[in-house]
CSV table of C-alpha atoms in Angstrom, one decimal:
chain,number,residue,atom,x,y,z
N,1,MET,CA,0.4,0.0,0.1
N,2,ILE,CA,2.6,2.6,-1.0
N,3,GLY,CA,0.3,4.9,-2.7
N,4,ASP,CA,-0.6,3.1,-6.0
N,5,THR,CA,-3.7,0.9,-5.2
N,6,PRO,CA,-7.1,1.8,-5.0
N,7,PRO,CA,-7.3,3.9,-1.4
N,8,ARG,CA,-10.1,2.8,0.6
N,9,HIS,CA,-12.0,4.6,1.5
N,10,SER,CA,-12.1,4.1,5.2
N,11,ILE,CA,-9.5,5.4,7.6
N,12,LEU,CA,-9.5,3.0,10.0
N,13,PRO,CA,-6.6,0.9,11.7
N,14,LEU,CA,-4.3,-1.1,9.0
N,15,PRO,CA,-2.6,-4.5,10.0
N,16,GLY,CA,0.7,-4.5,11.0
N,17,TYR,CA,0.6,-1.2,12.4
N,18,ALA,CA,-0.2,0.2,16.1
N,19,PRO,CA,-3.8,1.7,15.4
N,20,THR,CA,-3.0,5.4,15.6
N,21,VAL,CA,0.1,5.2,13.5
N,22,GLY,CA,-2.5,2.8,11.0
N,23,ARG,CA,-5.0,5.7,10.6
N,24,LEU,CA,-1.9,8.2,10.4
N,25,VAL,CA,-0.8,5.4,7.5
N,26,ALA,CA,-4.9,4.9,5.8
N,27,MET,CA,-3.9,9.2,5.4
N,28,LEU,CA,-1.1,9.0,4.3
N,29,CYS,CA,-1.3,6.9,1.2
N,30,TYR,CA,-4.6,7.6,0.6
N,31,ALA,CA,-2.9,11.3,-0.4
N,32,ARG,CA,0.0,9.8,-2.5
N,33,HIS,CA,-2.0,8.4,-4.4
N,34,THR,CA,-4.2,11.0,-5.6
N,35,THR,CA,-0.7,13.1,-6.3
N,36,PHE,CA,0.4,10.1,-8.5
N,37,LYS,CA,-3.3,10.2,-9.8
N,38,ALA,CA,-3.0,13.8,-10.7
N,39,VAL,CA,0.7,12.9,-12.8
N,40,ALA,CA,-0.1,9.6,-14.4
N,41,GLY,CA,0.3,10.5,-18.1
N,42,LEU,CA,3.0,13.6,-17.7
N,43,THR,CA,5.6,13.8,-20.0
N,44,ARG,CA,9.0,14.7,-19.8
N,45,GLU,CA,8.0,18.4,-21.0
N,46,GLN,CA,4.4,19.1,-19.0
N,47,LEU,CA,6.9,17.6,-16.2
N,48,ASP,CA,9.4,20.7,-16.6
N,49,HIS,CA,6.2,23.4,-18.5
N,50,LEU,CA,6.5,26.6,-16.0
N,51,HIS,CA,3.7,28.5,-15.8
N,52,ASP,CA,5.5,31.2,-15.6
N,53,GLU,CA,8.5,33.3,-15.0
N,54,ASP,CA,7.6,32.3,-10.4
N,55,SER,CA,6.1,29.9,-11.6
N,56,ASN,CA,7.4,25.6,-10.1
N,57,SER,CA,6.6,22.9,-12.4
N,58,ILE,CA,5.2,20.4,-11.8
N,59,GLY,CA,8.5,17.7,-12.4
N,60,ALA,CA,9.4,20.5,-8.9
N,61,LEU,CA,6.7,20.0,-6.4
N,62,LEU,CA,7.1,15.7,-7.0
N,63,ALA,CA,10.5,16.1,-6.1
N,64,HIS,CA,9.8,19.0,-3.6
N,65,VAL,CA,6.9,16.1,-1.7
N,66,ALA,CA,9.3,13.5,-1.3
N,67,ALA,CA,12.1,15.7,0.3
N,68,VAL,CA,10.0,17.2,2.8
N,69,GLU,CA,9.0,13.7,3.3
N,70,ARG,CA,13.4,12.7,3.5
N,71,GLY,CA,13.6,15.6,5.7
N,72,TYR,CA,10.0,14.7,8.2
N,73,GLN,CA,11.8,10.9,8.7
N,74,VAL,CA,15.2,12.4,9.5
N,75,VAL,CA,13.7,15.0,12.1
N,76,THR,CA,11.3,11.9,13.4
N,77,PHE,CA,13.0,8.9,13.1
N,78,GLU,CA,16.3,9.3,13.6
N,79,GLU,CA,15.4,12.6,15.8
N,80,ARG,CA,18.7,14.3,14.8
N,81,GLU,CA,18.6,17.4,11.5
N,82,PRO,CA,19.5,17.3,8.3
N,83,THR,CA,23.6,17.2,7.9
N,84,ALA,CA,25.3,19.4,5.6
N,85,ALA,CA,25.2,16.9,3.0
N,86,GLU,CA,21.2,15.7,3.2
N,87,ASN,CA,21.4,20.0,3.6
N,88,ALA,CA,22.9,20.2,0.4
N,89,ALA,CA,21.2,17.5,-1.9
N,90,TRP,CA,17.6,17.8,-1.1
N,91,SER,CA,17.9,22.0,-1.7
N,92,ALA,CA,16.3,23.2,-4.9
N,93,ALA,CA,14.1,20.8,-4.3
N,94,LEU,CA,12.8,22.1,-1.2
N,95,LYS,CA,13.2,25.6,-2.0
N,96,LEU,CA,11.8,25.9,-5.1
N,97,GLY,CA,12.3,28.7,-6.9
N,98,ASP,CA,15.0,30.1,-9.0
N,99,GLN,CA,17.2,27.2,-7.4
N,100,GLY,CA,14.1,24.6,-8.4
N,101,ARG,CA,13.6,26.1,-11.6
N,102,ARG,CA,17.2,25.8,-12.6
N,103,CYS,CA,18.4,22.4,-11.1
N,104,VAL,CA,15.1,19.8,-11.0
N,105,ARG,CA,14.2,18.9,-14.8
N,106,GLY,CA,15.2,16.7,-17.8
N,107,ARG,CA,13.8,13.8,-16.0
N,108,ASP,CA,10.5,11.9,-17.1
N,109,LEU,CA,7.8,10.9,-14.5
N,110,SER,CA,8.8,7.5,-13.8
N,111,PHE,CA,12.0,9.2,-12.0
N,112,TYR,CA,10.4,10.8,-9.8
N,113,VAL,CA,7.5,8.1,-8.6
N,114,ASP,CA,10.6,5.7,-8.1
N,115,GLU,CA,11.6,8.2,-5.7
N,116,LEU,CA,8.6,9.0,-3.9
N,117,HIS,CA,8.1,5.0,-4.2
N,118,ARG,CA,11.4,4.8,-2.7
N,119,THR,CA,11.2,7.1,0.3
N,120,ARG,CA,7.9,6.0,0.7
N,121,GLU,CA,9.2,2.7,2.0
N,122,ALA,CA,11.5,3.8,3.6
N,123,THR,CA,8.3,5.6,5.5
N,124,LEU,CA,6.1,2.6,6.5
N,125,ALA,CA,9.1,0.2,7.5
N,126,ALA,CA,9.9,3.0,9.8
N,127,LEU,CA,6.2,3.5,10.7
N,128,ARG,CA,5.4,-0.3,11.1
N,129,ALA,CA,8.7,0.3,14.2
N,130,ARG,CA,6.9,2.4,16.3
N,131,ASP,CA,3.9,2.1,18.6
N,132,ASP,CA,1.3,4.7,19.1
N,133,ALA,CA,3.4,6.7,22.4
N,134,TRP,CA,6.1,7.2,20.6
N,135,LEU,CA,3.5,8.4,18.1
N,136,GLU,CA,2.6,11.2,20.2
N,137,ALA,CA,5.5,12.0,22.2
N,138,PRO,CA,7.0,15.4,21.8
N,139,LEU,CA,9.6,15.4,19.5
N,140,ARG,CA,13.3,14.4,21.2
N,141,ILE,CA,14.8,17.9,18.8
N,142,ALA,CA,11.5,19.7,18.7
N,143,PRO,CA,9.9,19.3,21.7
N,144,GLY,CA,7.1,21.6,20.4
N,145,LEU,CA,5.9,19.0,18.5
N,146,ASN,CA,5.0,15.6,17.8
N,147,ALA,CA,5.5,13.0,15.6
N,148,HIS,CA,2.2,12.8,15.2
N,149,TRP,CA,1.3,16.3,14.3
N,150,ALA,CA,4.9,16.2,11.5
N,151,TRP,CA,3.5,13.3,9.5
N,152,PHE,CA,0.2,14.5,9.2
N,153,HIS,CA,2.0,18.1,7.8
N,154,VAL,CA,4.1,16.1,5.4
N,155,ALA,CA,0.1,15.3,4.6
N,156,GLU,CA,-0.7,18.1,4.1
N,157,GLU,CA,1.9,19.4,2.2
N,158,GLU,CA,1.3,17.3,-0.6
N,159,ILE,CA,-1.8,17.8,-0.6
N,160,ASN,CA,-1.4,21.8,-0.9
N,161,HIS,CA,1.0,20.6,-3.4
N,162,ARG,CA,-1.0,18.9,-5.3
N,163,GLY,CA,-4.1,21.5,-5.1
N,164,GLN,CA,-1.3,23.0,-7.5
N,165,ILE,CA,-0.3,20.2,-9.6
N,166,ARG,CA,-3.6,20.5,-10.8
N,167,TRP,CA,-4.0,23.7,-11.5
N,168,LEU,CA,-0.7,23.1,-13.2
N,169,ARG,CA,-1.8,20.2,-15.5
N,170,ALA,CA,-5.0,22.2,-16.3
N,171,ARG,CA,-3.4,24.7,-17.9
N,172,LEU,CA,-0.1,22.9,-19.6
N,173,PRO,CA,0.3,24.0,-23.3
N,174,LYS,CA,-1.1,21.6,-25.7
N,175,PRO,CA,0.4,19.2,-27.6
N,176,VAL,CA,1.6,20.2,-31.3
N,177,GLY,CA,-1.4,19.1,-33.6
N,178,SER,CA,-4.0,18.6,-30.4
N,179,GLU,CA,-5.7,21.4,-32.4
N,180,ARG,CA,-8.9,20.6,-34.2
J,1,MET,CA,-10.7,26.0,18.6
J,2,ILE,CA,-13.1,27.0,15.8
J,3,GLY,CA,-9.3,27.8,13.3
J,4,ASP,CA,-7.9,31.5,14.8
J,5,THR,CA,-6.5,30.5,17.6
J,6,PRO,CA,-3.0,29.9,16.9
J,7,PRO,CA,-2.8,26.2,16.0
J,8,ARG,CA,-0.8,23.3,17.7
J,9,HIS,CA,2.0,21.5,16.7
J,10,SER,CA,0.7,18.5,17.7
J,11,ILE,CA,-1.7,16.3,17.3
J,12,LEU,CA,-3.6,14.6,19.9
J,13,PRO,CA,-6.9,13.5,21.5
J,14,LEU,CA,-8.7,16.5,22.5
J,15,PRO,CA,-10.8,17.4,26.0
J,16,GLY,CA,-14.7,16.5,24.9
J,17,TYR,CA,-13.5,14.7,22.3
J,18,ALA,CA,-13.0,10.7,21.9
J,19,PRO,CA,-9.8,9.8,21.8
J,20,THR,CA,-9.3,9.2,18.3
J,21,VAL,CA,-12.7,11.8,16.7
J,22,GLY,CA,-9.8,14.4,19.0
J,23,ARG,CA,-6.6,13.5,16.7
J,24,LEU,CA,-8.9,14.0,13.8
J,25,VAL,CA,-10.0,17.5,14.9
J,26,ALA,CA,-6.8,18.4,15.7
J,27,MET,CA,-5.7,18.5,12.2
J,28,LEU,CA,-9.3,19.5,11.1
J,29,CYS,CA,-8.8,22.9,13.3
J,30,TYR,CA,-4.9,23.3,12.3
J,31,ALA,CA,-5.7,23.0,8.0
J,32,ARG,CA,-8.8,26.0,9.2
J,33,HIS,CA,-6.8,27.7,10.8
J,34,THR,CA,-3.8,27.4,7.8
J,35,THR,CA,-6.9,29.1,5.7
J,36,PHE,CA,-7.8,32.0,7.6
J,37,LYS,CA,-3.9,32.5,7.4
J,38,ALA,CA,-3.7,32.5,4.0
J,39,VAL,CA,-6.9,35.1,3.2
J,40,ALA,CA,-6.2,37.0,5.8
J,41,GLY,CA,-6.4,41.4,4.6
J,42,LEU,CA,-8.0,40.7,1.2
J,43,THR,CA,-9.6,42.3,-0.5
J,44,ARG,CA,-13.8,42.2,-2.0
J,45,GLU,CA,-11.8,42.4,-4.9
J,46,GLN,CA,-9.1,40.5,-4.6
J,47,LEU,CA,-11.1,38.3,-3.6
J,48,ASP,CA,-13.2,38.2,-6.4
J,49,HIS,CA,-9.8,37.9,-9.0
J,50,LEU,CA,-10.5,35.7,-11.5
J,51,HIS,CA,-6.6,34.9,-12.8
J,52,ASP,CA,-8.0,34.0,-15.7
J,53,GLU,CA,-11.2,32.5,-17.6
J,54,ASP,CA,-11.1,29.3,-16.2
J,55,SER,CA,-9.8,30.6,-12.9
J,56,ASN,CA,-11.8,30.2,-9.2
J,57,SER,CA,-12.1,34.1,-7.3
J,58,ILE,CA,-9.9,33.3,-3.5
J,59,GLY,CA,-14.3,34.4,-2.7
J,60,ALA,CA,-15.5,31.2,-4.6
J,61,LEU,CA,-13.4,28.5,-2.8
J,62,LEU,CA,-13.7,30.4,0.5
J,63,ALA,CA,-17.4,29.3,-0.4
J,64,HIS,CA,-16.8,25.9,-1.5
J,65,VAL,CA,-14.3,24.6,1.1
J,66,ALA,CA,-17.5,25.3,3.2
J,67,ALA,CA,-19.9,24.1,1.3
J,68,VAL,CA,-18.5,20.8,1.2
J,69,GLU,CA,-18.2,20.8,5.2
J,70,ARG,CA,-22.0,21.5,5.0
J,71,GLY,CA,-22.3,18.5,2.1
J,72,TYR,CA,-20.2,15.8,4.6
J,73,GLN,CA,-22.2,17.3,7.7
J,74,VAL,CA,-25.7,16.5,6.0
J,75,VAL,CA,-24.0,13.0,5.2
J,76,THR,CA,-22.3,11.3,8.0
J,77,PHE,CA,-24.2,13.5,10.5
J,78,GLU,CA,-27.6,13.3,9.2
J,79,GLU,CA,-27.0,10.0,7.9
J,80,ARG,CA,-29.1,11.3,4.8
J,81,GLU,CA,-28.8,12.9,1.5
J,82,PRO,CA,-28.9,16.6,0.9
J,83,THR,CA,-32.1,17.9,-0.3
J,84,ALA,CA,-32.7,19.8,-3.6
J,85,ALA,CA,-33.5,23.0,-1.3
J,86,GLU,CA,-29.7,21.7,-0.4
J,87,ASN,CA,-28.4,21.5,-3.4
J,88,ALA,CA,-29.9,24.8,-5.1
J,89,ALA,CA,-28.5,26.6,-2.2
J,90,TRP,CA,-25.2,24.9,-2.4
J,91,SER,CA,-24.8,24.5,-5.8
J,92,ALA,CA,-22.4,27.1,-6.9
J,93,ALA,CA,-19.5,26.7,-3.8
J,94,LEU,CA,-20.1,23.2,-4.5
J,95,LYS,CA,-19.4,23.1,-8.6
J,96,LEU,CA,-17.8,26.4,-9.4
J,97,GLY,CA,-16.8,27.1,-12.8
J,98,ASP,CA,-18.8,29.0,-14.9
J,99,GLN,CA,-22.2,28.8,-11.4
J,100,GLY,CA,-19.0,30.1,-8.8
J,101,ARG,CA,-17.7,32.6,-10.8
J,102,ARG,CA,-21.3,33.9,-12.0
J,103,CYS,CA,-23.3,34.2,-8.4
J,104,VAL,CA,-20.1,33.5,-6.3
J,105,ARG,CA,-18.7,37.3,-5.6
J,106,GLY,CA,-19.4,40.7,-4.4
J,107,ARG,CA,-18.8,40.2,-1.1
J,108,ASP,CA,-16.1,40.5,2.2
J,109,LEU,CA,-13.8,38.3,3.8
J,110,SER,CA,-15.5,38.5,6.8
J,111,PHE,CA,-18.5,37.2,5.1
J,112,TYR,CA,-16.7,33.2,3.8
J,113,VAL,CA,-15.3,33.9,7.1
J,114,ASP,CA,-18.4,34.4,9.1
J,115,GLU,CA,-19.8,30.9,7.3
J,116,LEU,CA,-17.4,29.3,7.2
J,117,HIS,CA,-17.1,29.9,11.1
J,118,ARG,CA,-20.9,28.5,11.7
J,119,THR,CA,-19.7,25.9,9.6
J,120,ARG,CA,-17.7,24.5,12.1
J,121,GLU,CA,-19.0,25.5,15.6
J,122,ALA,CA,-21.8,22.9,13.5
J,123,THR,CA,-19.0,20.0,13.4
J,124,LEU,CA,-17.7,20.2,16.7
J,125,ALA,CA,-20.3,20.5,18.1
J,126,ALA,CA,-22.1,17.5,16.7
J,127,LEU,CA,-18.3,15.5,16.5
J,128,ARG,CA,-18.0,16.2,20.4
J,129,ALA,CA,-21.2,14.3,20.8
J,130,ARG,CA,-20.1,11.3,19.2
J,131,ASP,CA,-17.7,8.4,20.0
J,132,ASP,CA,-14.9,6.7,18.1
J,133,ALA,CA,-16.7,3.7,17.5
J,134,TRP,CA,-19.3,6.6,14.9
J,135,LEU,CA,-16.0,7.6,13.3
J,136,GLU,CA,-14.9,4.6,11.5
J,137,ALA,CA,-18.3,2.2,10.8
J,138,PRO,CA,-19.3,1.9,7.7
J,139,LEU,CA,-21.4,5.7,7.0
J,140,ARG,CA,-25.4,4.2,6.5
J,141,ILE,CA,-26.2,6.1,3.7
J,142,ALA,CA,-22.4,5.3,1.2
J,143,PRO,CA,-21.2,2.2,3.8
J,144,GLY,CA,-18.0,2.3,1.5
J,145,LEU,CA,-16.6,5.4,3.0
J,146,ASN,CA,-16.8,6.1,7.1
J,147,ALA,CA,-17.2,9.5,8.6
J,148,HIS,CA,-13.2,9.0,9.7
J,149,TRP,CA,-12.8,9.2,6.2
J,150,ALA,CA,-14.9,11.7,4.7
J,151,TRP,CA,-14.4,14.2,7.8
J,152,PHE,CA,-10.5,13.8,6.8
J,153,HIS,CA,-11.3,14.3,2.8
J,154,VAL,CA,-13.2,18.0,4.1
J,155,ALA,CA,-9.3,18.0,5.5
J,156,GLU,CA,-8.1,17.3,2.3
J,157,GLU,CA,-10.6,19.6,-0.2
J,158,GLU,CA,-9.3,22.4,2.0
J,159,ILE,CA,-5.5,21.9,1.9
J,160,ASN,CA,-5.3,21.2,-1.6
J,161,HIS,CA,-7.5,24.9,-2.6
J,162,ARG,CA,-5.6,26.4,0.0
J,163,GLY,CA,-2.5,25.1,-1.7
J,164,GLN,CA,-4.6,27.2,-4.8
J,165,ILE,CA,-5.2,30.6,-2.8
J,166,ARG,CA,-1.8,30.6,-1.8
J,167,TRP,CA,-1.0,30.2,-5.6
J,168,LEU,CA,-4.0,32.5,-6.9
J,169,ARG,CA,-3.0,35.3,-3.8
J,170,ALA,CA,1.2,35.9,-4.7
J,171,ARG,CA,-0.2,36.2,-8.5
J,172,LEU,CA,-2.5,38.8,-7.7
J,173,PRO,CA,-2.6,42.5,-9.2
J,174,LYS,CA,-0.9,44.3,-7.8
J,175,PRO,CA,-3.3,48.0,-6.4
J,176,VAL,CA,-2.9,50.8,-7.7
J,177,GLY,CA,-0.2,53.0,-7.1
J,178,SER,CA,2.4,50.3,-5.0
J,179,GLU,CA,4.6,50.0,-8.0
J,180,ARG,CA,7.6,52.0,-7.4
């Protein structure tokens, strides 16, 4: 249940997870499924398209969603700040804007989908190994948050950008020759 | 905790609600807080602005968020389909597009915010009166869903449109005289 199987329209505890963790996983997987649906079939040119000079491409938004999830893995599962090397590797996707427009492009859909899959597999493996007390305790390195909020926020961030992806997709240039 | 108090960055059971209901309410309230933040200070002209001929105005998106919540109140709390009168009243906000552009406009921010407040108060009153077994049982009129999914979906729909609102707000025309 990584996000490309048909979603359940129920939020319930899931086998293999603590009850509250499982409900959260159901939300994360539902959100991911809708993201994949929003980008299905897009070409490299469409993933790279910039609607205007301030826009992020759909490809960059997908890379951003994966990078945010990688970041929260470090903060919640490893209970540490990202290293300088991690920050450097994720910077363009995390910050978007000019750097994202310059650096995150030229990839097919499978590149972004594979990274989202790999990232999500690591998230689910870590969540399977944790319990509901862990989920709701303050984060050691950021006591103003708990992991439940952090992982809800990962879904929230993804859904926010999925809304933008849907808007941008509806306005992609029509392929040459598609007019009648 | 209707959405204009500072959000907690923790998802936890909340006093006055069953435990799983309370965690969901924390998510709903966090999402609503971010929506109010995204539209703070917008004028009537900005709320009515259409970015292009297919766009929804920010005002119409706010009305949509409230109408979706009203709809799920009927389906989950009253366990019935909306009546013809309800569908007629909510139609422009629910369907958006041409009808939304024509009918949902000419209102100040307080109009949309008041409707969101009233709607949310009704949601929270109903959720306070319900338990976790209710939350996760199949809906009587739609057994493929449960109320937990339905209310997660209300938040998800709101966050999706909040992403679009942020995008649209960043591109509103500058007020006359603001150029230097």
